[in-house]
Tab-separated table of C-alpha atoms in Angstrom:
chain	number	residue	atom	x	y	z
A	3	ALA	CA	-137.329	131.060	26.873
A	4	ILE	CA	-136.177	132.891	23.725
A	5	ASP	CA	-132.475	132.995	24.682
A	6	TYR	CA	-130.010	132.216	27.425
A	7	GLY	CA	-126.834	133.608	28.940
A	8	THR	CA	-124.289	132.770	31.617
A	9	VAL	CA	-122.733	134.632	34.546
A	10	ASP	CA	-119.902	133.563	36.826
A	11	ARG	CA	-121.527	131.844	39.804
A	12	MET	CA	-119.584	133.574	42.571
A	13	ALA	CA	-119.984	137.002	40.923
A	14	PHE	CA	-123.744	136.421	40.627
A	15	MET	CA	-124.119	135.449	44.286
A	16	GLU	CA	-122.067	138.443	45.409
A	17	HIS	CA	-124.313	140.694	43.324
A	18	LEU	CA	-127.488	139.135	44.765
A	19	ASP	CA	-127.037	137.852	48.306
A	20	ILE	CA	-129.961	135.476	48.830
A	21	GLY	CA	-128.773	134.541	52.326
A	22	VAL	CA	-127.701	130.923	51.884
A	23	PRO	CA	-124.086	129.969	52.702
A	24	ILE	CA	-122.513	129.676	49.266
A	25	ASP	CA	-120.201	126.691	48.848
A	26	GLU	CA	-117.090	126.977	46.708
A	27	SER	CA	-117.579	126.532	42.965
A	28	LYS	CA	-116.563	123.229	41.412
A	29	ARG	CA	-115.526	122.434	37.885
A	30	GLY	CA	-118.705	122.151	35.860
A	31	SER	CA	-120.740	124.229	38.324
A	32	ASP	CA	-119.019	127.598	38.100
A	33	ASP	CA	-121.633	129.404	35.968
A	34	VAL	CA	-125.222	130.562	36.484
A	35	LEU	CA	-127.575	129.825	33.572
A	36	LEU	CA	-129.979	132.685	32.808
A	37	LEU	CA	-133.142	132.112	30.760
A	38	TYR	CA	-134.762	135.144	29.099
A	39	SER	CA	-138.533	135.022	28.650
A	40	SER	CA	-138.926	137.724	25.962
A	41	ASP	CA	-137.041	140.220	23.786
A	42	LYS	CA	-137.678	142.890	26.417
A	43	THR	CA	-135.657	141.008	29.028
A	44	LEU	CA	-132.526	140.654	26.900
A	45	PRO	CA	-129.515	142.767	27.901
A	46	ASP	CA	-128.413	145.589	25.661
A	47	ALA	CA	-125.607	143.373	24.379
A	48	LYS	CA	-128.229	141.004	22.920
A	49	HIS	CA	-126.596	141.029	19.485
A	50	GLY	CA	-123.274	140.116	21.011
A	51	ASN	CA	-122.179	137.187	23.154
A	52	LEU	CA	-124.492	136.453	26.105
A	53	LEU	CA	-121.979	134.106	27.706
A	54	ASN	CA	-119.759	135.120	30.639
A	55	MET	CA	-121.588	138.411	31.238
A	56	ASP	CA	-121.229	140.496	34.369
A	57	PRO	CA	-124.303	140.186	36.656
A	58	GLU	CA	-125.473	143.778	36.387
A	59	SER	CA	-125.493	143.781	32.582
A	60	ALA	CA	-127.075	140.325	32.422
A	61	LEU	CA	-129.998	141.400	34.608
A	62	GLU	CA	-130.410	145.010	33.485
A	63	HIS	CA	-133.874	144.482	31.901
A	64	CYS	CA	-135.200	141.751	34.213
A	65	GLN	CA	-138.068	143.312	36.154
A	66	THR	CA	-138.664	140.030	37.992
A	67	LEU	CA	-135.949	137.479	38.681
A	68	LYS	CA	-136.578	133.968	39.989
A	69	VAL	CA	-133.558	132.151	41.421
A	70	VAL	CA	-133.460	128.337	41.560
A	71	LEU	CA	-130.713	126.536	43.510
A	72	SER	CA	-129.812	123.070	42.287
A	73	ASP	CA	-126.759	120.918	42.895
A	74	PRO	CA	-125.673	119.750	39.415
A	75	TRP	CA	-123.598	117.004	40.981
A	76	ALA	CA	-126.393	115.993	43.410
A	77	ARG	CA	-123.617	115.479	45.968
A	78	GLY	CA	-121.873	113.282	43.386
A	79	LYS	CA	-124.261	110.349	43.721
A	80	SER	CA	-127.120	110.644	41.232
A	81	ARG	CA	-127.899	111.588	37.645
A	82	THR	CA	-130.197	114.601	37.901
A	83	CYS	CA	-132.246	116.284	35.161
A	84	MET	CA	-134.191	119.560	35.343
A	85	ALA	CA	-137.553	120.220	33.641
A	86	ILE	CA	-138.856	123.788	33.407
A	87	VAL	CA	-142.497	123.636	32.327
A	88	PRO	CA	-144.405	126.639	30.873
A	89	GLN	CA	-147.493	126.712	33.115
A	90	TRP	CA	-149.214	128.735	35.842
A	91	GLU	CA	-146.265	129.036	38.162
A	92	SER	CA	-145.502	127.027	41.289
A	93	PHE	CA	-143.067	127.998	44.028
A	94	ASN	CA	-142.320	124.394	44.910
A	95	ILE	CA	-140.103	121.748	43.356
A	96	TYR	CA	-141.776	118.520	42.201
A	97	LYS	CA	-139.250	115.733	42.622
A	98	TYR	CA	-139.290	112.328	40.946
A	99	MET	CA	-136.821	109.479	41.386
A	100	ARG	CA	-136.349	106.029	39.857
A	101	VAL	CA	-136.732	104.130	43.122
A	102	PRO	CA	-139.020	101.282	44.240
A	103	GLU	CA	-142.153	101.793	46.333
A	104	GLY	CA	-141.636	101.723	50.096
A	105	ASN	CA	-138.448	102.492	51.976
A	106	LYS	CA	-136.297	99.630	50.761
A	107	LYS	CA	-132.695	100.852	51.001
A	108	THR	CA	-131.482	100.918	47.429
A	109	GLY	CA	-130.068	103.451	45.030
A	110	ALA	CA	-131.937	104.883	42.066
A	111	LYS	CA	-131.868	102.560	39.040
A	112	ASP	CA	-133.028	102.844	35.420
A	113	GLU	CA	-135.169	99.713	35.854
A	114	TYR	CA	-137.633	101.560	38.123
A	115	PRO	CA	-140.235	104.049	36.818
A	116	LEU	CA	-140.006	107.682	37.874
A	117	ARG	CA	-141.925	108.031	41.171
A	118	PHE	CA	-143.009	111.208	42.957
A	119	VAL	CA	-141.088	111.659	46.229
A	120	SER	CA	-140.553	114.312	48.908
A	121	ARG	CA	-137.940	117.038	48.474
A	122	SER	CA	-135.716	115.441	51.132
A	123	HIS	CA	-135.978	111.893	49.757
A	124	SER	CA	-132.449	110.473	49.762
A	125	ASP	CA	-130.497	108.695	47.065
A	126	GLN	CA	-130.811	105.561	49.235
A	127	ASN	CA	-134.633	105.718	48.933
A	128	GLN	CA	-135.113	106.944	52.509
A	129	ALA	CA	-137.931	109.423	53.206
A	130	GLN	CA	-138.096	111.902	56.061
A	131	MET	CA	-140.395	110.437	58.712
A	132	ILE	CA	-143.850	111.967	59.240
A	133	PRO	CA	-144.904	112.531	62.888
A	134	ASN	CA	-147.116	109.816	64.358
A	135	TYR	CA	-150.518	111.224	65.341
A	136	ARG	CA	-151.013	109.152	68.509
A	137	THR	CA	-147.513	109.309	69.954
A	138	GLU	CA	-146.320	112.726	68.720
A	139	THR	CA	-149.033	114.975	67.284
A	140	GLU	CA	-151.749	114.443	69.901
A	141	PRO	CA	-149.337	114.921	72.861
A	142	SER	CA	-147.997	118.072	71.193
A	143	PHE	CA	-151.527	119.566	71.283
A	144	LYS	CA	-151.655	119.070	75.056
A	145	VAL	CA	-148.236	120.631	75.552
A	146	LEU	CA	-149.159	123.601	73.341
A	147	VAL	CA	-152.349	124.259	75.329
A	148	GLU	CA	-150.390	124.171	78.597
A	149	TYR	CA	-147.847	126.641	77.208
A	150	LEU	CA	-150.504	129.054	75.886
A	151	GLN	CA	-152.341	128.974	79.211
A	152	ALA	CA	-149.113	129.761	81.089
A	153	MET	CA	-147.990	132.432	78.624
A	154	PRO	CA	-149.823	135.492	80.106
A	155	LYS	CA	-148.368	134.845	83.572
A	156	ALA	CA	-144.914	134.276	82.104
A	157	HIS	CA	-145.137	137.565	80.188
A	158	GLN	CA	-146.131	139.423	83.347
A	159	GLU	CA	-143.320	137.922	85.424
A	160	MET	CA	-140.758	138.481	82.684
A	161	GLY	CA	-141.934	142.053	82.272
A	162	ASP	CA	-141.578	142.747	85.992
A	163	LEU	CA	-138.038	141.343	86.024
A	164	LEU	CA	-136.966	143.235	82.911
A	165	GLN	CA	-138.496	146.489	84.151
A	166	GLN	CA	-136.750	146.064	87.501
A	167	HIS	CA	-133.408	146.118	85.678
A	168	ASN	CA	-134.399	148.739	83.068
A	169	VAL	CA	-134.023	146.372	80.116
A	170	GLU	CA	-136.462	147.681	77.514
A	171	PRO	CA	-136.972	146.577	73.873
A	172	ALA	CA	-136.036	150.049	72.655
A	173	SER	CA	-132.608	149.799	74.283
A	174	GLY	CA	-131.553	146.778	72.243
A	175	PRO	CA	-131.924	143.026	71.704
A	176	LEU	CA	-132.267	140.487	74.496
A	177	ILE	CA	-129.721	137.668	74.664
A	178	VAL	CA	-131.656	134.494	75.451
A	179	GLN	CA	-130.247	131.261	76.845
A	180	VAL	CA	-131.985	128.165	78.232
A	181	CYS	CA	-130.377	125.793	80.705
A	182	ASN	CA	-131.118	122.829	82.939
A	183	LYS	CA	-129.152	121.408	85.868
A	184	GLY	CA	-127.202	119.027	83.648
A	185	GLN	CA	-125.829	121.917	81.566
A	186	SER	CA	-125.384	124.438	84.412
A	187	GLU	CA	-121.620	123.871	84.629
A	188	VAL	CA	-121.282	124.766	80.931
A	189	LEU	CA	-123.389	127.899	81.488
A	190	MET	CA	-121.138	128.735	84.440
A	191	ASN	CA	-118.142	128.498	82.133
A	192	PHE	CA	-119.740	130.968	79.722
A	193	VAL	CA	-120.293	133.432	82.565
A	194	CYS	CA	-116.741	132.979	83.899
A	195	SER	CA	-115.287	133.453	80.419
A	196	ALA	CA	-117.268	136.659	79.842
A	197	ARG	CA	-116.170	137.984	83.245
A	198	ALA	CA	-112.518	137.197	82.537
A	199	ARG	CA	-112.700	139.271	79.346
A	200	GLY	CA	-114.603	142.104	81.055
A	201	LEU	CA	-117.687	141.683	78.837
A	202	ASN	CA	-121.092	143.037	79.816
A	203	THR	CA	-123.753	140.379	80.493
A	204	ASP	CA	-126.580	142.672	81.657
A	205	ARG	CA	-128.849	141.820	78.698
A	206	ILE	CA	-128.537	138.048	79.049
A	207	PHE	CA	-131.853	136.478	80.030
A	208	VAL	CA	-131.507	132.860	81.205
A	209	PHE	CA	-134.586	130.642	81.147
A	210	ALA	CA	-133.896	128.027	83.829
A	211	THR	CA	-135.897	124.854	83.228
A	212	ASP	CA	-135.451	123.626	86.823
A	213	VAL	CA	-135.227	125.232	90.274
A	214	TYR	CA	-131.613	124.175	90.759
A	215	THR	CA	-130.399	126.257	87.825
A	216	TYR	CA	-132.695	129.145	88.729
A	217	CYS	CA	-131.435	129.305	92.312
A	218	GLN	CA	-127.771	129.030	91.419
A	219	ASN	CA	-125.842	132.293	91.796
A	220	LEU	CA	-124.610	132.781	88.246
A	221	GLY	CA	-123.886	136.458	88.597
A	222	LEU	CA	-126.551	137.240	85.986
A	223	GLN	CA	-129.307	139.703	86.829
A	224	LEU	CA	-131.934	138.176	84.511
A	225	CYS	CA	-132.746	134.570	85.403
A	226	TYR	CA	-136.286	133.192	85.171
A	227	HIS	CA	-138.069	129.927	85.908
A	228	ASN	CA	-141.725	129.155	85.163
A	229	ALA	CA	-142.949	125.948	86.807
A	230	GLU	CA	-145.978	125.597	84.511
A	231	ILE	CA	-144.053	125.835	81.251
A	232	PHE	CA	-141.000	123.857	82.320
A	233	ALA	CA	-142.705	121.316	84.610
A	234	ASP	CA	-141.738	118.250	82.548
A	235	MET	CA	-138.279	119.360	81.493
A	236	PRO	CA	-135.430	117.008	82.492
A	237	GLU	CA	-132.666	118.089	84.893
A	238	ARG	CA	-129.940	115.860	83.464
A	239	ALA	CA	-127.741	116.727	80.506
A	240	ALA	CA	-128.475	115.045	77.205
A	241	GLY	CA	-126.561	111.809	76.749
A	242	HIS	CA	-126.072	112.541	73.063
A	243	TYR	CA	-127.443	114.602	70.198
A	244	ALA	CA	-131.162	113.896	69.518
A	245	ASP	CA	-131.869	111.682	72.546
A	246	THR	CA	-135.139	112.182	74.486
A	247	THR	CA	-133.654	114.712	76.916
A	248	PHE	CA	-132.222	116.662	73.997
A	249	ALA	CA	-135.616	116.666	72.272
A	250	LYS	CA	-137.444	118.091	75.309
A	251	MET	CA	-134.838	120.829	75.692
A	252	MET	CA	-135.348	121.741	72.024
A	253	MET	CA	-138.990	122.562	72.763
A	254	ALA	CA	-137.846	124.745	75.670
A	255	LYS	CA	-135.663	126.680	73.230
A	256	VAL	CA	-138.709	127.384	71.056
A	257	TYR	CA	-140.712	128.642	74.047
A	258	CYS	CA	-137.957	130.982	75.203
A	259	VAL	CA	-137.489	132.731	71.874
A	260	HIS	CA	-141.260	132.944	71.388
A	261	LEU	CA	-141.772	134.499	74.839
A	262	ALA	CA	-139.094	137.145	74.260
A	263	LEU	CA	-140.289	137.959	70.731
A	264	THR	CA	-143.913	138.314	71.834
A	265	LYS	CA	-142.749	140.685	74.587
A	266	GLY	CA	-141.446	142.947	71.826
A	267	TYR	CA	-137.724	142.145	71.928
A	268	SER	CA	-135.345	141.283	69.147
A	269	VAL	CA	-133.532	138.146	70.281
A	270	LEU	CA	-130.004	136.817	70.107
A	271	PHE	CA	-130.403	133.172	71.041
A	272	GLN	CA	-127.302	131.287	72.069
A	273	ASP	CA	-126.621	127.860	73.526
A	274	VAL	CA	-124.617	127.683	76.752
A	275	ASP	CA	-121.720	125.793	75.138
A	276	LEU	CA	-119.937	128.835	73.774
A	277	VAL	CA	-117.554	131.583	74.799
A	278	TRP	CA	-117.407	135.240	73.833
A	279	TYR	CA	-114.243	136.875	72.538
A	280	GLN	CA	-116.175	140.141	72.302
A	281	ASN	CA	-119.795	141.066	72.996
A	282	PRO	CA	-121.714	140.187	69.802
A	283	LEU	CA	-124.623	142.604	70.356
A	284	PRO	CA	-122.975	145.634	68.705
A	285	TYR	CA	-122.609	143.590	65.518
A	286	PHE	CA	-126.367	143.115	65.200
A	287	GLU	CA	-127.058	146.766	65.954
A	288	SER	CA	-124.878	147.997	63.069
A	289	ASN	CA	-124.486	145.139	60.529
A	290	ASP	CA	-126.766	143.047	58.326
A	291	LEU	CA	-129.708	145.288	59.185
A	292	GLU	CA	-131.741	144.157	56.158
A	293	TRP	CA	-132.066	140.560	57.418
A	294	ASP	CA	-134.877	139.223	59.640
A	295	LEU	CA	-132.840	136.249	60.889
A	296	LEU	CA	-129.098	135.621	60.982
A	297	PHE	CA	-127.612	132.191	61.721
A	298	GLN	CA	-124.289	130.587	62.336
A	299	ASP	CA	-123.597	128.021	59.603
A	300	ASP	CA	-124.074	124.519	60.972
A	301	GLY	CA	-121.911	123.059	58.215
A	302	ALA	CA	-124.202	120.061	57.630
A	303	ARG	CA	-125.171	119.715	53.980
A	304	THR	CA	-127.897	117.084	54.283
A	305	ALA	CA	-131.260	117.411	52.515
A	306	ARG	CA	-133.367	118.188	55.588
A	307	TYR	CA	-131.268	121.297	56.341
A	308	ALA	CA	-131.111	122.569	52.755
A	309	PRO	CA	-130.453	125.177	51.545
A	310	TYR	CA	-129.573	127.198	54.665
A	311	SER	CA	-128.038	124.711	57.140
A	312	PRO	CA	-128.828	127.052	60.052
A	313	ASN	CA	-127.192	126.308	63.387
A	314	THR	CA	-130.002	126.803	65.903
A	315	GLY	CA	-127.537	127.176	68.776
A	316	PHE	CA	-126.528	130.709	67.769
A	317	TYR	CA	-128.848	132.981	65.825
A	318	PHE	CA	-130.393	136.447	65.803
A	319	VAL	CA	-134.102	137.242	65.324
A	320	ARG	CA	-135.138	140.796	64.492
A	321	HIS	CA	-138.522	141.605	66.029
A	322	ASN	CA	-141.054	142.279	63.253
A	323	GLU	CA	-144.294	140.862	61.878
A	324	ARG	CA	-142.483	138.303	59.707
A	325	THR	CA	-140.455	136.774	62.544
A	326	LEU	CA	-143.478	136.745	64.855
A	327	PHE	CA	-145.402	134.868	62.173
A	328	LEU	CA	-142.530	132.384	61.762
A	329	PHE	CA	-142.209	131.559	65.470
A	330	ASN	CA	-145.970	131.367	65.935
A	331	ARG	CA	-145.891	128.683	63.228
A	332	LEU	CA	-142.894	126.910	64.758
A	333	LEU	CA	-144.711	126.773	68.099
A	334	LYS	CA	-147.328	124.547	66.442
A	335	MET	CA	-144.726	122.118	65.073
A	336	GLY	CA	-144.152	120.291	68.364
A	337	ASP	CA	-144.885	116.942	66.730
A	338	SER	CA	-142.149	117.511	64.131
A	339	ILE	CA	-139.704	118.499	66.869
A	340	ALA	CA	-140.648	115.345	68.778
A	341	ARG	CA	-140.235	113.199	65.650
A	342	TYR	CA	-136.820	114.591	64.646
A	343	LYS	CA	-135.732	115.130	68.288
A	344	SER	CA	-134.422	118.540	67.257
A	345	HIS	CA	-135.980	121.874	66.401
A	346	GLN	CA	-133.291	122.479	63.762
A	347	ALA	CA	-135.044	120.460	61.038
A	348	ALA	CA	-138.472	121.898	61.942
A	349	LEU	CA	-137.180	125.476	61.935
A	350	THR	CA	-135.406	124.894	58.599
A	351	ALA	CA	-138.670	123.646	57.070
A	352	ALA	CA	-140.560	126.662	58.468
A	353	ILE	CA	-137.897	129.023	57.148
A	354	ASN	CA	-138.027	127.516	53.652
A	355	GLU	CA	-141.790	127.919	53.470
A	356	ASN	CA	-141.872	131.466	54.791
A	357	VAL	CA	-138.946	132.808	52.778
A	358	SER	CA	-141.113	132.028	49.741
A	359	TRP	CA	-144.515	132.756	51.269
A	360	ILE	CA	-144.110	136.017	53.204
A	361	GLY	CA	-140.697	137.244	52.038
A	362	LEU	CA	-138.838	136.316	55.235
A	363	LYS	CA	-135.201	137.438	54.885
A	364	VAL	CA	-132.744	134.863	56.225
A	365	LYS	CA	-128.948	135.033	56.167
A	366	VAL	CA	-126.476	132.313	57.178
A	367	TRP	CA	-122.812	133.249	57.585
A	368	LYS	CA	-120.685	130.828	55.553
A	369	TRP	CA	-118.382	128.755	57.753
A	370	GLY	CA	-114.655	129.003	57.135
A	371	ASP	CA	-111.779	131.453	57.207
A	372	THR	CA	-113.860	134.656	56.986
A	373	ASN	CA	-116.507	133.609	59.521
A	374	ALA	CA	-116.665	135.868	62.598
A	375	PHE	CA	-118.901	133.325	64.376
A	376	PRO	CA	-116.963	130.016	64.239
A	377	GLY	CA	-118.048	126.770	65.845
A	378	GLY	CA	-117.872	123.011	65.729
A	379	VAL	CA	-117.565	122.654	61.960
A	380	GLU	CA	-114.404	124.781	61.971
A	381	PHE	CA	-113.157	122.935	65.071
A	382	HIS	CA	-113.390	119.550	63.367
A	383	ARG	CA	-112.680	120.488	59.738
A	384	ARG	CA	-110.384	123.518	59.551
A	385	LYS	CA	-107.074	122.704	61.207
A	386	GLU	CA	-105.156	125.771	59.983
A	387	LEU	CA	-108.016	128.116	60.868
A	388	MET	CA	-108.114	126.721	64.420
A	389	LYS	CA	-104.346	127.156	64.759
A	390	LYS	CA	-104.759	130.821	63.864
A	391	LEU	CA	-107.648	131.152	66.324
A	392	VAL	CA	-105.760	129.746	69.321
A	393	LYS	CA	-102.760	131.945	68.437
A	394	GLY	CA	-104.964	135.051	68.153
A	395	GLU	CA	-104.083	135.408	64.455
A	396	SER	CA	-107.471	134.810	62.796
A	397	ASP	CA	-108.124	136.463	59.425
A	398	VAL	CA	-111.312	137.915	60.946
A	399	GLN	CA	-111.564	138.893	64.610
A	400	PRO	CA	-114.146	136.382	65.935
A	401	TYR	CA	-116.982	137.385	68.255
A	402	ILE	CA	-117.675	133.931	69.681
A	403	PHE	CA	-116.710	130.294	69.550
A	404	HIS	CA	-119.563	127.766	69.706
A	405	MET	CA	-118.625	124.204	70.727
A	406	SER	CA	-121.259	122.605	68.497
A	407	TRP	CA	-120.824	119.367	66.535
A	408	THR	CA	-119.999	117.638	69.819
A	409	ALA	CA	-121.646	114.457	71.106
A	410	ASN	CA	-122.415	115.528	74.683
A	411	LYS	CA	-121.632	117.855	77.574
A	412	ASP	CA	-118.640	115.796	78.735
A	413	ASN	CA	-116.861	116.136	75.393
A	414	LYS	CA	-117.688	119.843	75.209
A	415	LYS	CA	-115.872	120.354	78.519
A	416	LEU	CA	-112.849	118.325	77.393
A	417	PHE	CA	-112.571	120.198	74.096
A	418	LEU	CA	-112.939	123.595	75.804
A	419	GLN	CA	-110.306	122.655	78.374
A	420	GLN	CA	-107.658	121.932	75.791
A	421	LEU	CA	-108.623	125.041	73.822
A	422	GLY	CA	-107.846	127.093	76.930
A	423	GLU	CA	-111.477	128.172	77.300
A	424	TRP	CA	-112.527	126.366	80.509
A	425	ARG	CA	-112.647	128.638	83.564
A	426	VAL	CA	-114.646	126.710	86.194
A	427	LYS	CA	-113.225	124.950	89.252
A	428	ASP	CA	-113.884	121.218	89.373
A	429	ASN	CA	-116.951	120.106	91.351
A	430	CYS	CA	-117.834	123.675	92.339
A	431	GLU	CA	-121.531	124.545	92.773
A	432	SER	CA	-121.367	127.629	94.986
A	433	GLY	CA	-121.829	130.226	92.256
A	434	ALA	CA	-119.753	132.307	89.873
A	435	ASP	CA	-118.039	134.326	92.609
A	436	GLU	CA	-116.506	131.177	94.071
A	437	CYS	CA	-116.239	128.907	91.041
A	438	CYS	CA	-114.670	131.103	88.348
A	439	LEU	CA	-110.940	130.674	87.731
A	440	ALA	CA	-108.709	133.690	87.136
A	441	GLU	CA	-106.847	131.701	84.463
A	442	PRO	CA	-108.196	128.909	82.250
A	443	ASN	CA	-107.725	125.298	83.298
A	444	ILE	CA	-105.787	123.923	80.306
A	445	VAL	CA	-105.779	120.126	80.103
A	446	CYS	CA	-104.798	117.911	77.161
A	447	HIS	CA	-107.208	115.120	76.278
A	448	TYR	CA	-106.942	114.289	72.569
A	449	ARG	CA	-103.948	114.851	70.325
A	450	ASP	CA	-106.052	115.010	67.132
A	451	LYS	CA	-108.311	117.880	68.213
A	452	PRO	CA	-107.487	121.609	68.339
A	453	SER	CA	-105.594	122.693	71.450
A	454	ILE	CA	-103.859	125.825	72.679
A	455	ILE	CA	-100.789	123.758	73.611
A	456	PRO	CA	-99.378	120.656	71.877
A	457	CYS	CA	-101.100	117.477	73.111
A	458	LYS	CA	-98.963	114.973	71.194
A	459	ASP	CA	-98.753	112.539	74.115
A	460	SER	CA	-102.551	112.261	74.450
A	461	PRO	CA	-104.559	109.568	72.617
A	462	PRO	CA	-106.661	110.422	69.554
A	463	ILE	CA	-110.437	110.521	69.904
A	464	ASP	CA	-110.780	109.457	66.264
A	465	LYS	CA	-108.836	106.267	65.634
A	466	GLY	CA	-105.696	106.677	63.541
A	467	LYS	CA	-105.865	110.484	63.321
A	468	PRO	CA	-102.555	112.422	63.526
A	469	SER	CA	-101.703	115.142	66.049
A	470	PHE	CA	-103.313	118.581	65.598
A	471	TRP	CA	-99.865	120.048	66.144
C-alpha cells in the first residue's frame, strides 16, 4: 500500500451493505481502515487529509474493493494481529494461534509457538469437530441416495397438489414448513393465530414427516407426506436443541426447501413456532429484491455462525442458479448436519464459501429495535422492545414473531401463552375448526419473561431475575 485513509465504520457499512448484521460500534473500532494500492486509487483529496473521509469520496477511484471483517477486540479475550502479505491473492483467512497441540482446554499463551488452526478455533483451544466417516459420513451417503431416488416421485406428487390449487411459481413464493406429530400443536397454534388475524394461508405448503400430522385437519390446502423420504423421521418433539430428534428434523428441513426450489419456486421457509402479525409475503415481493437469501438474525455471535449468524427457522430463498447451487451443495453435507445436530452451522459454512465463490448475495436483518422480523433474541435480551411489542407500540410494525432461542416445545408454548399468542384449546386433536380459540389463552408462567399482562406473582425461570414488569 502507498497510503491509507479512514472512514466512519457505520457510514461505510450504510454506503456498502454487504449483508451481515452490523453490530454497534465500540470505542476503538469505530473507523474503517482503507489501504490504497497505487496513486491511481487515491481520492481527489490526496494532498489533503485522508482521515475521516466520507465513503463515496474515499472510494471514488477504487475500481475493485475488497472488504475484510475482523473483530479488533476478538470478543475481548485475545490479542490479535493482522498480516497483509503481497502475494497472488487468496480469498481465505489463514489463522494462527499460540496454543498447544491437541484440544487441551487452555487459553493462548506467549510460551507456545504460533500454530495453524481452523477459522473457528476458539480462544480455549477448541476446534470444530470433523464428521466421523463411519458413524456420520457413510450413513449420510445412504440417506442421500434414498432421497434422490424418491425425489422424482415427490416432485410429481407435489406438482399435482400445487396444480390442483393453482399455486404456480409465477404467482409468487411458496411458504414452506415441516412438522412432525410432536410439534403439531405448535403448528396448529400458527394456523389459529393466522385465522384470528384474517391472514391468507393459501400458499403455505406443509411437509408432514409422519401420517398423523398429514392426516390432521389443519385447515391448510397444501399438506404433503412422502413415506420414502420421511420414513425414519421421529414423531416426538425434540427434547432440547441439538438432540438426536432435533438433528433428524434438521435434515427434513433441508429436503423440503430443496424440493420446492427444484420445482421452480422461491421459498419462504419458516419454523412452526411463530405467529404472523401480517402476511410476510408482500415484503419479499417488493423489498430487498437484490438479495438471493434473506435471514432473520439469530443473535448468536459464536465463531461457527460468523459473520452472518443466520436464523434457519425463518428465511427467504429467491429461486435462481446461485441458490440452487447452494442447496444442492447443502444436500451433500448430511454428515456435517449429523455431527453438529443442526443444519444452521452447515448452512452458514456453505453460505460463507459461496458468497466468495459464486457471488451469492446474502442479507441478515440486524436484530433489535428496527427489526421487522423479531424472535427469541429480542424476547430474551430486549426488555423495552418487548414491552412496546406487546402494547402494539413497536418502532417498526413487525411481520412475525419467532419463538426461537427456546429449549423445547413445552417452553415455547408457555412463553407464547403469556405473550397472548396461544390460541389452541388444551388437549384438542380434532383439527383447526374445533381447536382454535376465538381469543388467546393468556396464562402467566414466569415473572422474568415478556408477558402481555404483569406476571409478578409467578416464579422466575432464571434464578434471581427480576419481574419483566
